[in-house]
Coordinates of C-alpha atoms in Angstrom, one line a residue:
M1 CA 88.2 128.4 177.4
R2 CA 89.7 125.6 179.5
F3 CA 92.8 127.6 180.4
L4 CA 90.8 130.5 181.9
A5 CA 88.9 128.0 184.0
L6 CA 92.2 126.6 185.3
L7 CA 93.5 130.0 186.2
L8 CA 90.3 130.8 188.2
A9 CA 90.4 127.4 189.9
A10 CA 94.0 127.8 190.8
G11 CA 93.4 131.2 192.3
L12 CA 90.4 130.1 194.3
A13 CA 92.4 127.1 195.6
G14 CA 95.1 129.5 196.9
C15 CA 97.7 128.1 194.5
G16 CA 101.0 130.2 194.8
T17 CA 102.3 129.5 191.3
M18 CA 100.6 128.0 188.3
Q19 CA 102.8 126.4 185.7
I20 CA 101.7 127.1 182.1
E21 CA 102.6 124.2 179.9
E22 CA 102.0 123.4 176.3
K23 CA 99.0 121.2 177.3
S24 CA 97.4 124.4 178.8
F25 CA 96.8 125.5 175.2
I26 CA 97.1 122.4 173.0
H27 CA 94.3 119.8 173.4
P28 CA 94.5 117.0 170.8
D29 CA 91.8 114.5 170.4
G30 CA 91.7 111.6 173.0
K31 CA 92.1 108.0 171.9
D32 CA 88.4 107.4 172.5
V33 CA 87.1 110.3 170.6
P34 CA 84.8 109.0 167.8
A35 CA 85.6 109.9 164.2
L36 CA 83.6 112.8 162.9
A37 CA 81.4 112.4 159.8
R38 CA 83.3 113.5 156.7
V39 CA 82.4 116.8 155.3
D40 CA 81.4 116.7 151.6
A41 CA 83.4 119.7 150.4
A42 CA 82.6 119.0 146.8
A43 CA 78.9 119.3 147.5
L44 CA 79.5 122.3 149.7
L45 CA 81.4 124.2 147.0
P46 CA 80.5 122.7 143.6
A47 CA 82.5 125.4 141.7
Y48 CA 85.7 123.9 143.2
T49 CA 87.7 120.8 142.5
V50 CA 88.5 119.1 145.9
T51 CA 91.7 117.2 146.4
E52 CA 92.5 115.3 149.6
E53 CA 96.0 115.9 150.7
T54 CA 98.3 113.7 152.7
L55 CA 101.7 114.7 154.1
L56 CA 104.1 112.3 155.9
T57 CA 106.4 113.8 158.5
P58 CA 109.9 112.6 159.3
D59 CA 108.8 111.5 162.8
G60 CA 105.9 109.3 161.5
A61 CA 102.9 111.6 161.8
T62 CA 100.4 111.8 158.9
L63 CA 98.9 115.2 158.2
R64 CA 95.7 115.2 156.2
G65 CA 93.8 118.1 154.6
L66 CA 91.8 119.4 151.7
R67 CA 92.8 121.6 148.7
L68 CA 90.0 123.3 146.9
T69 CA 90.8 124.8 143.5
R70 CA 89.1 126.7 140.6
P71 CA 90.6 127.6 137.2
D72 CA 90.2 131.4 137.6
A73 CA 91.8 131.6 141.1
A74 CA 94.9 133.9 141.3
T75 CA 95.6 133.3 145.0
T76 CA 95.5 130.3 147.3
L77 CA 94.6 130.8 151.0
L78 CA 96.3 128.3 153.4
Y79 CA 94.1 128.4 156.5
F80 CA 95.3 127.5 160.0
G81 CA 92.4 127.1 162.4
G82 CA 92.2 127.7 166.1
N83 CA 93.0 125.1 168.8
A84 CA 89.7 123.3 168.5
F85 CA 89.6 123.3 164.7
H86 CA 88.6 120.1 162.9
I87 CA 88.0 120.0 159.2
D88 CA 85.0 117.7 159.5
Q89 CA 83.5 119.9 162.3
H90 CA 84.2 123.4 161.1
A91 CA 84.8 123.3 157.4
R92 CA 81.1 123.7 156.6
D93 CA 81.2 127.1 158.1
V94 CA 84.8 128.2 157.3
L95 CA 85.3 127.0 153.7
P96 CA 82.5 129.0 152.1
L97 CA 83.6 132.1 153.9
L98 CA 87.1 131.8 152.6
A99 CA 86.0 130.6 149.1
A100 CA 83.8 133.6 148.8
C101 CA 86.9 135.6 147.9
G102 CA 87.3 133.5 144.7
S103 CA 90.7 132.1 145.8
N104 CA 91.8 128.5 146.1
V105 CA 91.7 127.3 149.7
A106 CA 93.8 124.7 151.5
V107 CA 93.3 123.5 155.0
F108 CA 94.8 120.8 157.2
D109 CA 94.0 119.2 160.5
Y110 CA 96.8 119.7 163.0
R111 CA 98.6 116.6 164.1
G112 CA 96.6 114.8 166.8
Y113 CA 93.3 116.4 165.6
G114 CA 90.6 115.0 163.4
R115 CA 92.1 113.3 160.3
S116 CA 95.7 113.8 161.3
S117 CA 97.8 111.5 163.5
G118 CA 100.6 112.2 165.9
M119 CA 101.1 114.1 169.1
P120 CA 101.3 117.9 168.8
T121 CA 103.9 120.2 170.4
V122 CA 104.7 123.8 169.7
A123 CA 107.9 122.8 167.8
N124 CA 106.4 120.1 165.6
M125 CA 103.3 122.2 164.9
Q126 CA 105.5 125.0 163.6
A127 CA 107.5 122.5 161.5
D128 CA 104.2 121.0 160.2
A129 CA 103.0 124.5 159.3
L130 CA 106.1 125.1 157.2
R131 CA 105.6 121.6 155.6
M132 CA 102.0 122.5 154.8
F133 CA 103.0 125.8 153.2
D134 CA 105.8 124.2 151.1
H135 CA 103.5 121.5 149.9
V136 CA 100.8 123.9 148.8
N137 CA 103.2 126.4 147.4
A138 CA 104.8 123.7 145.3
R139 CA 101.4 123.3 143.6
H140 CA 100.6 127.0 143.4
P141 CA 104.1 128.7 143.2
G142 CA 104.1 132.2 144.5
Q143 CA 100.3 132.3 145.0
V144 CA 99.9 131.1 148.6
A145 CA 98.8 133.5 151.4
V146 CA 98.5 132.4 155.0
H147 CA 95.5 133.0 157.2
G148 CA 95.5 132.0 160.8
Q149 CA 92.8 132.2 163.5
S150 CA 93.7 132.4 167.2
L151 CA 96.2 129.6 167.8
G152 CA 96.5 129.4 164.0
S153 CA 97.6 133.0 163.9
F154 CA 100.8 132.0 165.6
M155 CA 101.3 129.3 162.9
A156 CA 100.5 131.8 160.1
A157 CA 102.9 134.4 161.5
Y158 CA 105.6 131.9 162.0
V159 CA 105.3 130.7 158.4
A160 CA 105.3 134.3 157.1
S161 CA 108.5 135.0 159.1
Q162 CA 110.2 131.9 157.6
R163 CA 108.8 132.0 154.1
P164 CA 109.0 135.5 152.6
V165 CA 107.7 134.0 149.3
A166 CA 104.2 134.0 150.9
R167 CA 101.8 136.2 149.0
G168 CA 100.2 137.7 152.1
M169 CA 99.3 137.2 155.7
V170 CA 96.0 137.4 157.5
L171 CA 95.9 137.2 161.3
E172 CA 92.5 136.7 162.9
A173 CA 91.9 137.0 166.7
T174 CA 95.7 137.2 167.3
A175 CA 97.8 137.9 170.4
T176 CA 101.4 138.8 171.2
N177 CA 102.7 136.1 173.4
V178 CA 101.7 133.8 176.3
K179 CA 103.0 136.0 179.1
E180 CA 101.1 139.1 177.9
W181 CA 98.0 137.0 177.1
T182 CA 98.1 135.4 180.6
D183 CA 98.6 138.7 182.3
A184 CA 95.6 140.1 180.5
N185 CA 93.3 137.2 181.5
V186 CA 94.2 136.8 185.2
P187 CA 91.5 138.6 187.2
W188 CA 92.9 141.6 189.1
Y189 CA 91.8 140.1 192.4
L190 CA 94.0 137.0 191.8
K191 CA 97.2 138.7 190.8
P192 CA 98.5 139.4 194.3
F193 CA 98.1 135.6 195.1
L194 CA 98.8 133.8 191.9
G195 CA 102.2 133.6 190.3
V196 CA 102.5 132.2 186.8
A197 CA 105.5 130.2 185.4
I198 CA 105.7 129.7 181.7
A199 CA 107.4 126.7 180.1
P200 CA 110.4 127.6 178.0
S201 CA 108.8 126.1 174.9
L202 CA 106.0 128.7 175.2
S203 CA 108.0 131.7 176.4
G204 CA 109.9 131.8 173.1
V205 CA 106.7 132.0 171.0
D206 CA 106.1 135.7 170.2
N207 CA 104.0 137.0 167.4
Q208 CA 105.4 140.5 167.6
A209 CA 108.9 139.1 166.9
A210 CA 107.6 136.9 164.1
V211 CA 105.8 139.7 162.2
S212 CA 108.6 142.1 162.7
A213 CA 110.4 140.1 160.0
W214 CA 107.4 140.2 157.5
H215 CA 107.3 143.0 154.9
G216 CA 104.4 141.6 152.7
P217 CA 100.7 142.6 152.6
S218 CA 99.0 142.0 155.9
L219 CA 95.5 142.1 157.4
V220 CA 94.8 141.8 161.1
L221 CA 91.2 141.0 162.0
S222 CA 89.9 141.5 165.6
G223 CA 86.5 141.1 167.3
E224 CA 85.0 144.1 169.1
N225 CA 83.6 141.7 171.8
D226 CA 86.5 139.2 171.9
K227 CA 86.6 138.1 175.6
L228 CA 89.7 135.9 175.2
I229 CA 92.1 138.3 173.4
P230 CA 92.0 142.0 174.2
L231 CA 92.1 144.3 171.3
A232 CA 95.2 145.9 172.7
L233 CA 97.2 142.7 172.1
S234 CA 96.0 142.4 168.5
R235 CA 96.9 146.0 167.9
K236 CA 100.4 145.4 169.3
V237 CA 100.9 142.6 166.7
Y238 CA 99.6 144.9 164.0
D239 CA 101.9 147.7 165.0
A240 CA 104.9 145.3 164.9
I241 CA 104.4 144.2 161.3
A242 CA 107.4 145.5 159.4
G243 CA 105.7 146.2 156.1
E244 CA 103.7 149.3 155.3
N245 CA 101.1 147.5 153.3
K246 CA 99.0 146.5 156.3
Q247 CA 95.4 146.9 157.5
W248 CA 93.7 146.4 160.8
H249 CA 90.0 145.8 161.0
V250 CA 87.8 145.5 164.2
A251 CA 84.6 143.5 163.4
N252 CA 81.6 145.2 165.0
G253 CA 80.1 143.1 167.8
A254 CA 82.2 140.0 166.9
S255 CA 83.3 137.5 169.5
H256 CA 86.5 135.5 169.5
N257 CA 85.2 132.8 167.2
G258 CA 82.7 135.1 165.3
I259 CA 85.1 137.3 163.4
L260 CA 85.3 135.5 160.0
G261 CA 81.5 135.2 159.8
N262 CA 80.8 138.8 160.8
P263 CA 78.9 140.6 158.0
D264 CA 81.5 143.4 157.7
V265 CA 84.5 141.1 157.5
G266 CA 83.8 139.4 154.2
P267 CA 84.2 142.6 152.1
V268 CA 87.4 143.5 154.0
L269 CA 89.0 140.0 153.6
C270 CA 88.0 139.6 150.0
G271 CA 89.2 143.2 149.1
F272 CA 92.6 142.3 150.6
V273 CA 92.8 138.9 148.9
R274 CA 91.9 140.3 145.5
K275 CA 94.7 142.8 145.6
L276 CA 97.4 140.2 146.3

């Protein structure tokens, strides 16, 4: 991850204090990044009807995504991907894994990524996440559960904290907050020499606080070999969830980005979704 490389470089350079800004975590596409070839979701999942979704934000950004539906679905999963997520790059892998549970699936590119325009910040990504939920929930009232991976877990937890009507919450490769995550990833030999200052817009983002307001069904998925987010941080998020209907699962041998595709996760996720 780019941020870990920056931490190491700062330490080796003898930097006294490293400023952690939003750009340390949020890396939208550059102006010269070529458009990705469009994924053919209908061919990928022929049992589903695929609808292209477009949301216009008050500040002029355009959010684009896909909604996959089937007549017998009782639940709709609204998926928030990680920082590098692009529909046209990752949907081929992610959509079949989510659709295997028999639910509808909705997914959007974050503003500034892939099909969506605009420049992302923590604040407008949170507002966008609520906008996405409200849009999907208007089409599937009371059926929408949120599922977020890594950066997306912060979006999913935020939505759950603000929208108690959500059917359920799945947090995958999740962490508590920027300070604890940074402390866990700074090598011990750099800590005496490297101070870390966190931007106010990041210091207020706390998954423990967000989930403490959530009483609905919850599933936290972690990877046994996740080198970016220690299991202890995911467990702290799980412990902070207010409701008693919650489950924590550690995927055997899974890395940070290998949790959803891990063989033992599908039955756990689908068992959770089918009970919603």
